[in-house]
Short mmCIF file of C-alpha atoms in Angstrom, two decimals:
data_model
loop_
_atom_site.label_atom_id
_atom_site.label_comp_id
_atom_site.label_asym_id
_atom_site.label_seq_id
_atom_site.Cartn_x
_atom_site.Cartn_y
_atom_site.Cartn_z
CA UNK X 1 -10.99 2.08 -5.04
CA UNK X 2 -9.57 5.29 -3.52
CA UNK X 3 -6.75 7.07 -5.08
CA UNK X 4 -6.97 5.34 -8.44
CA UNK X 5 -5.43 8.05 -11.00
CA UNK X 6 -6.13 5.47 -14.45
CA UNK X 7 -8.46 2.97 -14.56
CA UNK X 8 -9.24 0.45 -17.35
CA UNK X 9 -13.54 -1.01 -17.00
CA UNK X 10 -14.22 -3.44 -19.38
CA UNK X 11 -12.14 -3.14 -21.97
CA UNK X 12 -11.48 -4.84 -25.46
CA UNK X 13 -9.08 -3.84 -28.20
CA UNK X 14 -8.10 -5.44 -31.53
CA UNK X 15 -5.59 -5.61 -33.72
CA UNK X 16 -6.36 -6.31 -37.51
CA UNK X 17 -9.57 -8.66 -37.20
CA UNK X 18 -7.93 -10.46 -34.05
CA UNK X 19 -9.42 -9.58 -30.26
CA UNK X 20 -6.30 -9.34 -28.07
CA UNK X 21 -7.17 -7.57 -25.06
CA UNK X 22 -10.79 -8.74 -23.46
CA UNK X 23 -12.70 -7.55 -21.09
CA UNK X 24 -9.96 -6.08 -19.18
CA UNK X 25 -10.74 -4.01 -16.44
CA UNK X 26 -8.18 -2.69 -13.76
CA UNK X 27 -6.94 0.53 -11.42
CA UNK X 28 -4.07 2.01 -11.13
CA UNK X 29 -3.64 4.06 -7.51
CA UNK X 30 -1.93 6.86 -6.81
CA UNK X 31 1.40 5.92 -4.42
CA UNK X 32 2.06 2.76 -5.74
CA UNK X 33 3.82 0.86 -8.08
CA UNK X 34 1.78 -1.49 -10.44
CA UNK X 35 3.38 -4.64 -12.27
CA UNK X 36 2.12 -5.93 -15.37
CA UNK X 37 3.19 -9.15 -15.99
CA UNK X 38 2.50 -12.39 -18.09
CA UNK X 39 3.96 -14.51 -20.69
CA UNK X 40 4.61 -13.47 -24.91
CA UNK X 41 1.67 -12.74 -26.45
CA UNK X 42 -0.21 -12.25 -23.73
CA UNK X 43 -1.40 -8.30 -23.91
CA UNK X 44 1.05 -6.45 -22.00
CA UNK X 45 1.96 -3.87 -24.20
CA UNK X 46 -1.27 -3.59 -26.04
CA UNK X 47 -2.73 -2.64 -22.76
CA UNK X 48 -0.82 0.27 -22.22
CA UNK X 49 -1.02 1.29 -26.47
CA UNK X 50 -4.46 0.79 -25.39
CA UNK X 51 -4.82 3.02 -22.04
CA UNK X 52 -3.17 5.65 -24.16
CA UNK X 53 -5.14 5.67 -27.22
CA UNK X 54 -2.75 4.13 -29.92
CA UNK X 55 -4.52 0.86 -30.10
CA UNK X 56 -8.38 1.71 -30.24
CA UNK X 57 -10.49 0.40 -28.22
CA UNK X 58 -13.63 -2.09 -28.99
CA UNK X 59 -15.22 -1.89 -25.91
CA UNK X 60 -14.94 -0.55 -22.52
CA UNK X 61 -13.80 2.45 -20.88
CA UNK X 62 -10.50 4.63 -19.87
CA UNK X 63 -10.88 6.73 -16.91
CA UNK X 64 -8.15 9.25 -15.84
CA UNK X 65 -9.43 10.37 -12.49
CA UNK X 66 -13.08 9.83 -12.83
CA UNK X 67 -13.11 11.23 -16.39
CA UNK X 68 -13.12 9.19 -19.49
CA UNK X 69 -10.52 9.93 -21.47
CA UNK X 70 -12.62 9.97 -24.72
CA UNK X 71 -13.68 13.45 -23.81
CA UNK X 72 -10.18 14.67 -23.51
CA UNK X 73 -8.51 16.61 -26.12
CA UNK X 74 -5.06 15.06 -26.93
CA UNK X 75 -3.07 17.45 -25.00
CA UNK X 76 -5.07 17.59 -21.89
CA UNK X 77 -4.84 13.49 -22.05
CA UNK X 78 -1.25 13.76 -21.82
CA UNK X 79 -0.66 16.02 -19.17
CA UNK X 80 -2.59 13.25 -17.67
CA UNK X 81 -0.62 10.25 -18.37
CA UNK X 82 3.56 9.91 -19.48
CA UNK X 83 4.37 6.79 -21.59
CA UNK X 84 7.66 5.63 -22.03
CA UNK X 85 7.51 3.28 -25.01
CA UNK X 86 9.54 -0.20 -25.38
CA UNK X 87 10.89 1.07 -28.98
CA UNK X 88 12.87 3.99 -28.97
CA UNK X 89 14.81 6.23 -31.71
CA UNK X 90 17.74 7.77 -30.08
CA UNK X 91 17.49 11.38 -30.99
CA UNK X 92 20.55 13.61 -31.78
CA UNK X 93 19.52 15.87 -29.30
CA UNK X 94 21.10 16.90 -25.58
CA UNK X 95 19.76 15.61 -22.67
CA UNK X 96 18.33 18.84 -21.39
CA UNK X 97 16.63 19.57 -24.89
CA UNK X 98 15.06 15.90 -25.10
CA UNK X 99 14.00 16.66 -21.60
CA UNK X 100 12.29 19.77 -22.56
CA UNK X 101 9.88 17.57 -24.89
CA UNK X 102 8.15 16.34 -21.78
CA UNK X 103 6.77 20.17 -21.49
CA UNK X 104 5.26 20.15 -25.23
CA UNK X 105 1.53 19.34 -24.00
CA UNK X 106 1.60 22.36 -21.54
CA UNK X 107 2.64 24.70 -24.68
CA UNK X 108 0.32 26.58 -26.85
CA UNK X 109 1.52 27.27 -30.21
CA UNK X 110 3.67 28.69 -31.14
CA UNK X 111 6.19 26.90 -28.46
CA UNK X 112 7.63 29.33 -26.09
CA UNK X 113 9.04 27.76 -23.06
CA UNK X 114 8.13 29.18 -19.98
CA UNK X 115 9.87 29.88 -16.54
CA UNK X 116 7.74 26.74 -14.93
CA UNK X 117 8.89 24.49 -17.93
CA UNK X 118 12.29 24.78 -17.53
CA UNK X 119 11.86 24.66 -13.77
CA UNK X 120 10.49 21.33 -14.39
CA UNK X 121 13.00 20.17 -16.55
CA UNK X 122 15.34 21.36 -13.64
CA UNK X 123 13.75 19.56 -10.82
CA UNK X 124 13.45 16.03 -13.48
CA UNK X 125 16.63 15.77 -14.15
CA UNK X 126 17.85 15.86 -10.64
CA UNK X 127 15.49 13.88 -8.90
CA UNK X 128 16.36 11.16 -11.76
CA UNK X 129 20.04 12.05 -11.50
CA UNK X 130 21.49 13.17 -14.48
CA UNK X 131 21.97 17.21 -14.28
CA UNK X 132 25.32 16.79 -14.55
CA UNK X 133 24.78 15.48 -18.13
CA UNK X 134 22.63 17.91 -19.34
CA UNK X 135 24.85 18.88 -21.91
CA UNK X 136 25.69 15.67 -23.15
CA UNK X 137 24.19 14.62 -26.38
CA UNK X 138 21.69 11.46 -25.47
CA UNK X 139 23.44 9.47 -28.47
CA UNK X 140 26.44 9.34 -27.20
CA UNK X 141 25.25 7.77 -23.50
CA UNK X 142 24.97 4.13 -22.28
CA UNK X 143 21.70 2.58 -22.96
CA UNK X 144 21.26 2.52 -19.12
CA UNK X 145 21.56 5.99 -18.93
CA UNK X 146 19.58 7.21 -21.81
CA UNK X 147 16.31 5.01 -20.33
CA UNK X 148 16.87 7.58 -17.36
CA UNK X 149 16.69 10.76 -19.87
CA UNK X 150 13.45 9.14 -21.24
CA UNK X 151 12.51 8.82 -17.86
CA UNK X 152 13.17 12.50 -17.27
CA UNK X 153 11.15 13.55 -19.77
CA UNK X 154 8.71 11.72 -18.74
CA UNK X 155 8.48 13.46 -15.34
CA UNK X 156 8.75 16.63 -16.24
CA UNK X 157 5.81 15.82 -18.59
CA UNK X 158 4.43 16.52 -14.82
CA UNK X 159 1.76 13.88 -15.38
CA UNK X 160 -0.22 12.34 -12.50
CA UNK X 161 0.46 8.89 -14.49
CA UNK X 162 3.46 7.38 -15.97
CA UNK X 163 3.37 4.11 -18.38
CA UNK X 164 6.73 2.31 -18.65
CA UNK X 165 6.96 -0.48 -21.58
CA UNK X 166 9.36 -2.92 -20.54
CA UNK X 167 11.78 0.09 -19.01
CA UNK X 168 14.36 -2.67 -17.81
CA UNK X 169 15.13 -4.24 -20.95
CA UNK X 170 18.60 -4.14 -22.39
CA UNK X 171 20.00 -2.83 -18.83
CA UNK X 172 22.57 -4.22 -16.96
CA UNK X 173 21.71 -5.06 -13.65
CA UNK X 174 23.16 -2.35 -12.11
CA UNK X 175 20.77 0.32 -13.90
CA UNK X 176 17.57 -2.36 -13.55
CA UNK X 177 17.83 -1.71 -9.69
CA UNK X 178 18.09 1.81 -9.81
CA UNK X 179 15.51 2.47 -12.61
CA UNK X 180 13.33 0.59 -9.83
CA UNK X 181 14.31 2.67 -7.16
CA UNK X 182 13.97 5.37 -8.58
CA UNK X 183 10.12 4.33 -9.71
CA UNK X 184 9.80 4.16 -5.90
CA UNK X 185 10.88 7.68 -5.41
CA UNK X 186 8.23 8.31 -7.90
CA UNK X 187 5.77 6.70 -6.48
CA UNK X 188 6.06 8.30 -3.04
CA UNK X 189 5.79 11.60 -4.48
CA UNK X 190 2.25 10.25 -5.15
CA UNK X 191 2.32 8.94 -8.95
CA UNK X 192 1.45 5.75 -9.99
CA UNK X 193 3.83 4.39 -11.70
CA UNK X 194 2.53 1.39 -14.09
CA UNK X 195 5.54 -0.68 -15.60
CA UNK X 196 5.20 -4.02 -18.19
CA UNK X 197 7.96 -6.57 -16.45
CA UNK X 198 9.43 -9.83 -17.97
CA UNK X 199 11.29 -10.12 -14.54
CA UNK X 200 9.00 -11.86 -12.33
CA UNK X 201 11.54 -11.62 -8.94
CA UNK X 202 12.35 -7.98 -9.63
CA UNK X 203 7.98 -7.86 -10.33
CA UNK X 204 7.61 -8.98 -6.94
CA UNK X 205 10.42 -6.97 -5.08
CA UNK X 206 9.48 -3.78 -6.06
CA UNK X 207 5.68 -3.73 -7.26
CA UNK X 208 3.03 -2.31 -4.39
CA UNK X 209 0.60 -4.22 -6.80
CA UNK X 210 0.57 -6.86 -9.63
CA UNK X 211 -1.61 -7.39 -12.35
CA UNK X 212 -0.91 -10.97 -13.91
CA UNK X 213 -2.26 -11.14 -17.55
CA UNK X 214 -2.92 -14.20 -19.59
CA UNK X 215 -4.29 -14.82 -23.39
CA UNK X 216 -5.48 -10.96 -23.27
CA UNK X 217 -7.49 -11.40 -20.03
CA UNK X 218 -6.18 -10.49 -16.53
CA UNK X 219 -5.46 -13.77 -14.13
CA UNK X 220 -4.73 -12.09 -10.82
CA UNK X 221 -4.23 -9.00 -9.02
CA UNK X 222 -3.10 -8.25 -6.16
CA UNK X 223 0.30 -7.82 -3.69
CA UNK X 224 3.19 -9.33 -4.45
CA UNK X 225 2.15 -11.75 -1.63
CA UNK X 226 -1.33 -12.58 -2.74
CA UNK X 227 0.00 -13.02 -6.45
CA UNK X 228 2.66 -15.49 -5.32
CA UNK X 229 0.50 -17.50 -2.93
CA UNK X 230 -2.30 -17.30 -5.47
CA UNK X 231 -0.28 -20.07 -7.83
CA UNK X 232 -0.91 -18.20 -10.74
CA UNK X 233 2.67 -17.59 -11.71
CA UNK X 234 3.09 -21.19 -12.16
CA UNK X 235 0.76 -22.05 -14.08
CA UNK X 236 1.24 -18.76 -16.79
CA UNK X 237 4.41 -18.77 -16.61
CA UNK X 238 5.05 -22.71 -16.44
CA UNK X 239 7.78 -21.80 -13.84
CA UNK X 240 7.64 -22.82 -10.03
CA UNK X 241 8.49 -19.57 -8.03
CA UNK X 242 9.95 -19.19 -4.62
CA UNK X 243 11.58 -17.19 -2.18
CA UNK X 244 13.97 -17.41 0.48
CA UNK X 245 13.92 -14.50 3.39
CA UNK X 246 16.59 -12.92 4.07
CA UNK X 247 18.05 -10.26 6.59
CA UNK X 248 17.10 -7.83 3.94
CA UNK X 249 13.87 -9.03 3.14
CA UNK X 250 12.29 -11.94 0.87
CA UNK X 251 13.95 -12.56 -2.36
CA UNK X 252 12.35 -14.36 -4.75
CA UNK X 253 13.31 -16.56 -7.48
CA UNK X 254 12.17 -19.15 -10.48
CA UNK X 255 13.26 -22.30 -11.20
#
């Protein structure tokens, strides 16, 4: 597979005495935007805990670029790969400061930032929008906007990978659309850009590539348009998808 930043080859994980993720493997490439899809339950979320080292592995192997991450120190695995949890604390903190976290794995201790941190934190917070809140303490924002300051944080992290755990949940429509657009603008700066969806339409809109997952094991991958005509998402989902086309392009929908 050319271009594939992360990778995932054969890999288990469990939690307690329970297998929940088997056999999994999977690539994630460079330029695109990856879906992760599937029903409750069905390993989403332990995937990423699991491409990122917070669920151990059983089996298998992570790759980030050719090199298993097992031989990576902590800090060199996370200029690697940016995760943007479902879960988080909203710190009393302004945006430029919580933004300035993304830079801690390029510090040596003690933390001094440097000219090229803050220069990232610069260029992240205007490519996702929000320099003219940089001042602005992230409690105080929408819950909209404060997914785009985690989102800044986690590009100035300046990794080649970014993990997103549901990042449209709890958004009003408005901010789902240009959370995805803006993991587009990502993506063509040559990232991949991995996101867990519960939104199979928006899934299919704006994913380059979809990974459809199923008691822990992965169904399908594949474009949009090889995932929808695969029949997969009716049967995991026990939904019948459609589309329509439209002057600006298919839309698809459940019922």
């Amino acid at each position: 597979m050319d271009n594939v930043l992360l990778s995932a080859e054969g890999v288990s994980a469990r939690y307690n005495e329970r297998e929940v993720l088997h056999n999994v493997s999977l690539g994630f490439k460079g330029g695109k935007i990856t879906a992760i899809i599937g029903p409750n339950g069905s390993g989403k979320s332990t995937l990423l805990k699991t491409l990122i080292g917070l669920v151990p592995k059983t089996e298998g192997t992570v790759f980030s670029e050719g090199v298993s991450l097992d031989k990576l120190s902590a800090s060199a695995a996370a200029r690697k790969i940016a995760y943007l949890p479902q879960i988080k604390s909203i710190p009393d903190l302004t945006v430029r400061t919580m933004v300035l976290h993304g830079r801690f794995s390029h510090l040596s201790y003690p933390r001094r930032y440097r000219k090229e941190d803050i220069q990232a934190v610069e260029e992240a917070l205007k490519t996702i929008g929000i320099y003219d809140l940089a001042d602005k303490n992230v409690s105080t924002l929408s819950g909209g906007t404060v997914q785009l300051v985690f989102l800044a944080m986690a590009l100035a992290q300046s990794s080649p990978v970014i993990l997103m755990d549901e990042p449209t949940s709890f958004l009003d429509i408005a901010h789902q659309i240009k959370l995805m657009e803006l993991c587009r603008v990502l993506a063509a700066d040559g990232k991949a850009v991995v996101a867990v969806l519960h939104d199979i339409p928006m899934a299919l809109k704006y994913a380059d590539e979809i990974a459809v997952m199923s008691e822990g094991r992965i169904a399908v991958t594949g474009t949009p348009l090889r995932v929808y005509e695969s029949g997969v998402l009716d049967k995991v989902f026990e939904v019948r998808v459609k589309y329509t086309d439209t002057e600006s392009g298919r839309v698809y929908f459940c019922e």
